[in-house]
Amino acid sequence: TAMVQKLHKSRRLRSLALEKVPMPVPRLISALQHKNASLSELCLKRMDLTEGQRNDLINGLADCKTLLKIKLEDLSLNEHHGHPIAAMLARNAHVQELSLARNQLNGEAIETIVHQGLSCNTTLQALDLSHNAIGDEGILCLTEALKSITTLKTLSLMRCGMSSLGCEELARGIAHFPTVQCLRLDGNGIEEYAEILKDSLAGDQTV
C-alpha cells in the first residue's frame, strides 16, 4: 500500500518491477492511470493473483497511456486471457516492448493476441513469448501477423513447443522481418534446423 501511495505522488518514477509482492490491483491501476503518472516500464513477475485480479490488471493496463514496456511474466495467464490481452494492446498501441513469458498461453490465445492486438501496433521492438506452449499453431499465426510489424528487433520464442513444421514456417517468414536483429529459439529441440534458419537471416541478424 505504501508503495502504491508513493507511485500516486511520484512524477519522476519511470520504471517499476515487482516480484512476488502482495499488491492491491485496483490501487495499482488507479496510480498508473493518474493524470500525473510518468511510468514508462512495468514488470510484474510471479504475483499471486486471483483470476479476477488478473482480469482487472489486464483491463486496467489498457488505459495506462504512459507505458511503453510491459512485462507480465509467470502470472498464470492462460487461453482465457487472449481476448483481454488483445484488447489491452489494441487500446495501448504504442507499446515498444512486450513480454508474456512463462505463462500458460496456447496457440489459440496467441492467434487472438497477434491478430486483434499486435496488428494495431506500429512501434513494437521486442516481443517475448518464451515458455508458453504455443506450438506450431502459435508460430504460424505469429509469423503471418508479424509481417505487418516493421519495427520488431528482438523476438524470443524459447521453449514454445515448436517442431520442425513451425521452424520451417519461421524460416520462410523471417525474410519478411528485415528489422529483426535477434531471434531466440533455445529449448525447442530444433537444432537440426538451425542451418535452415541461419540461411534465412540477413547479415546483421542472429539466432
mmCIF file of C-alpha atoms in Angstrom:
data_model
loop_
_atom_site.group_PDB
_atom_site.id
_atom_site.type_symbol
_atom_site.label_atom_id
_atom_site.label_comp_id
_atom_site.label_asym_id
_atom_site.label_seq_id
_atom_site.Cartn_x
_atom_site.Cartn_y
_atom_site.Cartn_z
ATOM 1 C CA THR A 1 0.000 0.000 0.000
ATOM 2 C CA ALA A 2 2.808 2.412 0.882
ATOM 3 C CA MET A 3 4.439 1.690 -2.472
ATOM 4 C CA VAL A 4 1.225 2.468 -4.334
ATOM 5 C CA GLN A 5 0.852 5.719 -2.407
ATOM 6 C CA LYS A 6 4.364 6.722 -3.445
ATOM 7 C CA LEU A 7 3.522 5.836 -7.022
ATOM 8 C CA HIS A 8 0.484 8.107 -6.794
ATOM 9 C CA LYS A 9 2.622 11.033 -5.671
ATOM 10 C CA SER A 10 5.686 10.461 -7.831
ATOM 11 C CA ARG A 11 6.070 12.305 -11.113
ATOM 12 C CA ARG A 12 9.597 11.048 -11.754
ATOM 13 C CA LEU A 13 9.311 7.270 -11.443
ATOM 14 C CA ARG A 14 9.863 5.730 -14.869
ATOM 15 C CA SER A 15 10.293 2.030 -14.122
ATOM 16 C CA LEU A 16 8.615 -0.340 -11.644
ATOM 17 C CA ALA A 17 9.472 -4.032 -11.204
ATOM 18 C CA LEU A 18 7.656 -6.214 -8.681
ATOM 19 C CA GLU A 19 8.166 -9.926 -7.989
ATOM 20 C CA LYS A 20 6.138 -12.000 -5.529
ATOM 21 C CA VAL A 21 4.845 -8.854 -3.832
ATOM 22 C CA PRO A 22 1.274 -8.641 -2.442
ATOM 23 C CA MET A 23 -0.332 -5.845 -4.391
ATOM 24 C CA PRO A 24 -3.827 -4.292 -4.292
ATOM 25 C CA VAL A 25 -4.516 -4.363 -8.023
ATOM 26 C CA PRO A 26 -7.219 -1.624 -8.047
ATOM 27 C CA ARG A 27 -4.902 0.821 -6.259
ATOM 28 C CA LEU A 28 -2.009 -0.018 -8.554
ATOM 29 C CA ILE A 29 -4.120 0.591 -11.649
ATOM 30 C CA SER A 30 -5.507 3.800 -10.183
ATOM 31 C CA ALA A 31 -1.957 5.061 -9.608
ATOM 32 C CA LEU A 32 -0.866 4.115 -13.137
ATOM 33 C CA GLN A 33 -3.875 5.859 -14.661
ATOM 34 C CA HIS A 34 -3.418 9.042 -12.614
ATOM 35 C CA LYS A 35 -3.121 12.215 -14.669
ATOM 36 C CA ASN A 36 0.382 12.800 -13.284
ATOM 37 C CA ALA A 37 1.585 9.251 -13.957
ATOM 38 C CA SER A 38 5.006 9.058 -15.592
ATOM 39 C CA LEU A 39 5.757 5.320 -15.501
ATOM 40 C CA SER A 40 7.001 4.000 -18.838
ATOM 41 C CA GLU A 41 8.064 0.471 -17.815
ATOM 42 C CA LEU A 42 6.130 -2.049 -15.699
ATOM 43 C CA CYS A 43 7.392 -5.528 -14.880
ATOM 44 C CA LEU A 44 5.279 -7.910 -12.790
ATOM 45 C CA LYS A 45 6.594 -11.402 -12.054
ATOM 46 C CA ARG A 46 5.282 -14.337 -10.051
ATOM 47 C CA MET A 47 2.477 -12.345 -8.448
ATOM 48 C CA ASP A 48 -0.080 -14.394 -6.524
ATOM 49 C CA LEU A 49 -3.233 -13.101 -8.214
ATOM 50 C CA THR A 50 -6.775 -14.407 -8.338
ATOM 51 C CA GLU A 51 -8.493 -14.830 -11.700
ATOM 52 C CA GLY A 52 -10.464 -11.663 -11.073
ATOM 53 C CA GLN A 53 -7.296 -9.735 -10.233
ATOM 54 C CA ARG A 54 -5.619 -10.913 -13.430
ATOM 55 C CA ASN A 55 -8.538 -9.665 -15.495
ATOM 56 C CA ASP A 56 -8.675 -6.359 -13.602
ATOM 57 C CA LEU A 57 -4.946 -5.900 -14.151
ATOM 58 C CA ILE A 58 -5.081 -6.552 -17.891
ATOM 59 C CA ASN A 59 -8.174 -4.396 -18.392
ATOM 60 C CA GLY A 60 -6.715 -1.585 -16.305
ATOM 61 C CA LEU A 61 -3.413 -1.507 -18.191
ATOM 62 C CA ALA A 62 -5.291 -0.656 -21.381
ATOM 63 C CA ASP A 63 -5.747 2.896 -20.122
ATOM 64 C CA CYS A 64 -2.207 3.391 -18.800
ATOM 65 C CA LYS A 65 -1.105 5.565 -21.684
ATOM 66 C CA THR A 66 2.438 6.262 -20.468
ATOM 67 C CA LEU A 67 3.510 2.610 -20.504
ATOM 68 C CA LEU A 68 5.922 1.717 -23.298
ATOM 69 C CA LYS A 69 7.338 -1.512 -21.838
ATOM 70 C CA ILE A 70 5.002 -4.112 -20.326
ATOM 71 C CA LYS A 71 6.229 -7.370 -18.819
ATOM 72 C CA LEU A 72 3.647 -9.748 -17.343
ATOM 73 C CA GLU A 73 5.697 -12.836 -16.581
ATOM 74 C CA ASP A 74 4.817 -16.023 -14.695
ATOM 75 C CA LEU A 75 1.344 -14.759 -13.761
ATOM 76 C CA SER A 76 -0.550 -17.918 -14.826
ATOM 77 C CA LEU A 77 -2.087 -16.152 -17.816
ATOM 78 C CA ASN A 78 -3.823 -18.751 -19.981
ATOM 79 C CA GLU A 79 -6.024 -19.214 -23.053
ATOM 80 C CA HIS A 80 -8.868 -17.318 -21.393
ATOM 81 C CA HIS A 81 -6.758 -14.157 -21.273
ATOM 82 C CA GLY A 82 -6.135 -13.965 -25.020
ATOM 83 C CA HIS A 83 -9.010 -11.569 -25.714
ATOM 84 C CA PRO A 84 -8.365 -9.245 -22.729
ATOM 85 C CA ILE A 85 -4.662 -9.006 -23.622
ATOM 86 C CA ALA A 86 -5.528 -8.288 -27.259
ATOM 87 C CA ALA A 87 -7.955 -5.555 -26.218
ATOM 88 C CA MET A 88 -5.292 -4.037 -23.950
ATOM 89 C CA LEU A 89 -2.770 -3.936 -26.788
ATOM 90 C CA ALA A 90 -5.283 -2.520 -29.257
ATOM 91 C CA ARG A 91 -6.034 0.380 -26.894
ATOM 92 C CA ASN A 92 -2.388 0.867 -25.968
ATOM 93 C CA ALA A 93 -0.945 0.585 -29.463
ATOM 94 C CA HIS A 94 2.306 2.450 -28.778
ATOM 95 C CA VAL A 95 3.871 -0.300 -26.627
ATOM 96 C CA GLN A 96 7.521 -0.836 -27.585
ATOM 97 C CA GLU A 97 8.346 -3.951 -25.555
ATOM 98 C CA LEU A 98 6.010 -6.767 -24.503
ATOM 99 C CA SER A 99 6.842 -9.867 -22.511
ATOM 100 C CA LEU A 100 4.305 -12.561 -21.686
ATOM 101 C CA ALA A 101 6.978 -15.131 -20.861
ATOM 102 C CA ARG A 102 6.462 -18.106 -18.543
ATOM 103 C CA ASN A 103 2.689 -18.170 -18.674
ATOM 104 C CA GLN A 104 0.191 -20.766 -19.905
ATOM 105 C CA LEU A 105 -0.809 -19.221 -23.216
ATOM 106 C CA ASN A 106 -1.556 -21.593 -26.098
ATOM 107 C CA GLY A 107 -1.680 -21.224 -29.872
ATOM 108 C CA GLU A 108 -5.292 -20.047 -29.881
ATOM 109 C CA ALA A 109 -4.528 -17.290 -27.388
ATOM 110 C CA ILE A 110 -1.516 -16.153 -29.429
ATOM 111 C CA GLU A 111 -3.644 -16.026 -32.582
ATOM 112 C CA THR A 112 -6.088 -13.716 -30.807
ATOM 113 C CA ILE A 113 -3.336 -11.554 -29.330
ATOM 114 C CA VAL A 114 -1.454 -11.022 -32.592
ATOM 115 C CA HIS A 115 -4.444 -10.548 -34.882
ATOM 116 C CA GLN A 116 -6.631 -8.435 -32.612
ATOM 117 C CA GLY A 117 -3.941 -6.707 -30.560
ATOM 118 C CA LEU A 118 -0.493 -6.511 -32.097
ATOM 119 C CA SER A 119 -1.835 -5.865 -35.584
ATOM 120 C CA CYS A 120 -2.679 -2.352 -34.356
ATOM 121 C CA ASN A 121 0.876 -1.714 -33.157
ATOM 122 C CA THR A 122 3.411 0.297 -35.162
ATOM 123 C CA THR A 123 6.133 0.701 -32.504
ATOM 124 C CA LEU A 124 6.831 -2.803 -31.114
ATOM 125 C CA GLN A 125 10.571 -3.506 -30.884
ATOM 126 C CA ALA A 126 10.743 -6.562 -28.607
ATOM 127 C CA LEU A 127 8.348 -9.481 -28.101
ATOM 128 C CA ASP A 128 8.945 -12.345 -25.657
ATOM 129 C CA LEU A 129 6.584 -15.329 -25.638
ATOM 130 C CA SER A 130 9.104 -17.798 -24.225
ATOM 131 C CA HIS A 131 7.985 -20.691 -22.016
ATOM 132 C CA ASN A 132 4.415 -20.735 -23.359
ATOM 133 C CA ALA A 133 3.185 -23.904 -25.091
ATOM 134 C CA ILE A 134 2.030 -22.063 -28.203
ATOM 135 C CA GLY A 135 3.227 -24.854 -30.520
ATOM 136 C CA ASP A 136 3.304 -24.691 -34.292
ATOM 137 C CA GLU A 137 -0.199 -23.194 -34.352
ATOM 138 C CA GLY A 138 1.007 -20.144 -32.494
ATOM 139 C CA ILE A 139 4.188 -19.904 -34.579
ATOM 140 C CA LEU A 140 2.204 -19.970 -37.835
ATOM 141 C CA CYS A 141 -0.122 -17.195 -36.661
ATOM 142 C CA LEU A 142 2.749 -15.171 -35.288
ATOM 143 C CA THR A 143 4.816 -15.458 -38.467
ATOM 144 C CA GLU A 144 1.953 -14.220 -40.626
ATOM 145 C CA ALA A 145 0.896 -11.382 -38.332
ATOM 146 C CA LEU A 146 4.393 -10.033 -37.706
ATOM 147 C CA LYS A 147 4.842 -9.256 -41.393
ATOM 148 C CA SER A 148 2.949 -6.042 -40.715
ATOM 149 C CA ILE A 149 5.103 -5.041 -37.713
ATOM 150 C CA THR A 150 8.085 -3.405 -39.344
ATOM 151 C CA THR A 151 9.729 -2.177 -36.127
ATOM 152 C CA LEU A 152 10.408 -5.514 -34.403
ATOM 153 C CA LYS A 153 14.071 -6.066 -33.446
ATOM 154 C CA THR A 154 14.013 -8.907 -30.897
ATOM 155 C CA LEU A 155 11.757 -11.982 -30.945
ATOM 156 C CA SER A 156 12.059 -14.572 -28.152
ATOM 157 C CA LEU A 157 10.339 -17.936 -28.567
ATOM 158 C CA MET A 158 12.318 -20.163 -26.212
ATOM 159 C CA ARG A 159 10.668 -23.431 -25.088
ATOM 160 C CA CYS A 160 7.452 -22.812 -27.005
ATOM 161 C CA GLY A 161 6.826 -26.364 -28.177
ATOM 162 C CA MET A 162 7.892 -25.629 -31.744
ATOM 163 C CA SER A 163 8.501 -28.585 -34.071
ATOM 164 C CA SER A 164 10.173 -28.818 -37.468
ATOM 165 C CA LEU A 165 6.957 -27.538 -39.088
ATOM 166 C CA GLY A 166 6.981 -24.340 -37.063
ATOM 167 C CA CYS A 167 10.686 -23.901 -37.614
ATOM 168 C CA GLU A 168 10.341 -24.211 -41.392
ATOM 169 C CA GLU A 169 7.466 -21.718 -41.414
ATOM 170 C CA LEU A 170 9.500 -19.314 -39.307
ATOM 171 C CA ALA A 171 12.438 -19.723 -41.695
ATOM 172 C CA ARG A 172 10.224 -18.818 -44.640
ATOM 173 C CA GLY A 173 8.736 -15.870 -42.804
ATOM 174 C CA ILE A 174 11.972 -14.432 -41.459
ATOM 175 C CA ALA A 175 12.667 -12.867 -44.835
ATOM 176 C CA HIS A 176 9.701 -10.587 -44.165
ATOM 177 C CA PHE A 177 11.228 -9.411 -40.856
ATOM 178 C CA PRO A 178 14.184 -7.338 -42.097
ATOM 179 C CA THR A 179 14.330 -5.350 -38.858
ATOM 180 C CA VAL A 180 14.665 -8.408 -36.583
ATOM 181 C CA GLN A 181 18.221 -8.474 -35.237
ATOM 182 C CA CYS A 182 17.883 -11.185 -32.587
ATOM 183 C CA LEU A 183 15.788 -14.380 -32.698
ATOM 184 C CA ARG A 184 15.848 -16.610 -29.596
ATOM 185 C CA LEU A 185 14.669 -20.193 -30.038
ATOM 186 C CA ASP A 186 16.522 -22.168 -27.337
ATOM 187 C CA GLY A 187 14.843 -25.230 -25.868
ATOM 188 C CA ASN A 188 12.635 -26.174 -28.812
ATOM 189 C CA GLY A 189 14.622 -29.253 -29.882
ATOM 190 C CA ILE A 190 15.091 -27.997 -33.433
ATOM 191 C CA GLU A 191 18.889 -27.944 -33.550
ATOM 192 C CA GLU A 192 18.951 -29.850 -36.852
ATOM 193 C CA TYR A 193 17.021 -26.982 -38.472
ATOM 194 C CA ALA A 194 19.356 -24.267 -37.243
ATOM 195 C CA GLU A 195 21.130 -24.089 -40.604
ATOM 196 C CA ILE A 196 17.827 -23.509 -42.386
ATOM 197 C CA LEU A 197 17.133 -20.581 -40.112
ATOM 198 C CA LYS A 198 20.642 -19.205 -40.456
ATOM 199 C CA ASP A 199 20.352 -19.292 -44.228
ATOM 200 C CA SER A 200 17.187 -17.218 -43.953
ATOM 201 C CA LEU A 201 18.820 -14.493 -41.883
ATOM 202 C CA ALA A 202 20.355 -11.302 -43.143
ATOM 203 C CA GLY A 203 23.962 -10.473 -42.314
ATOM 204 C CA ASP A 204 23.106 -8.432 -39.194
ATOM 205 C CA GLN A 205 20.633 -10.958 -37.748
ATOM 206 C CA THR A 206 21.435 -13.574 -35.108
ATOM 207 C CA VAL A 207 19.673 -16.743 -33.924
#
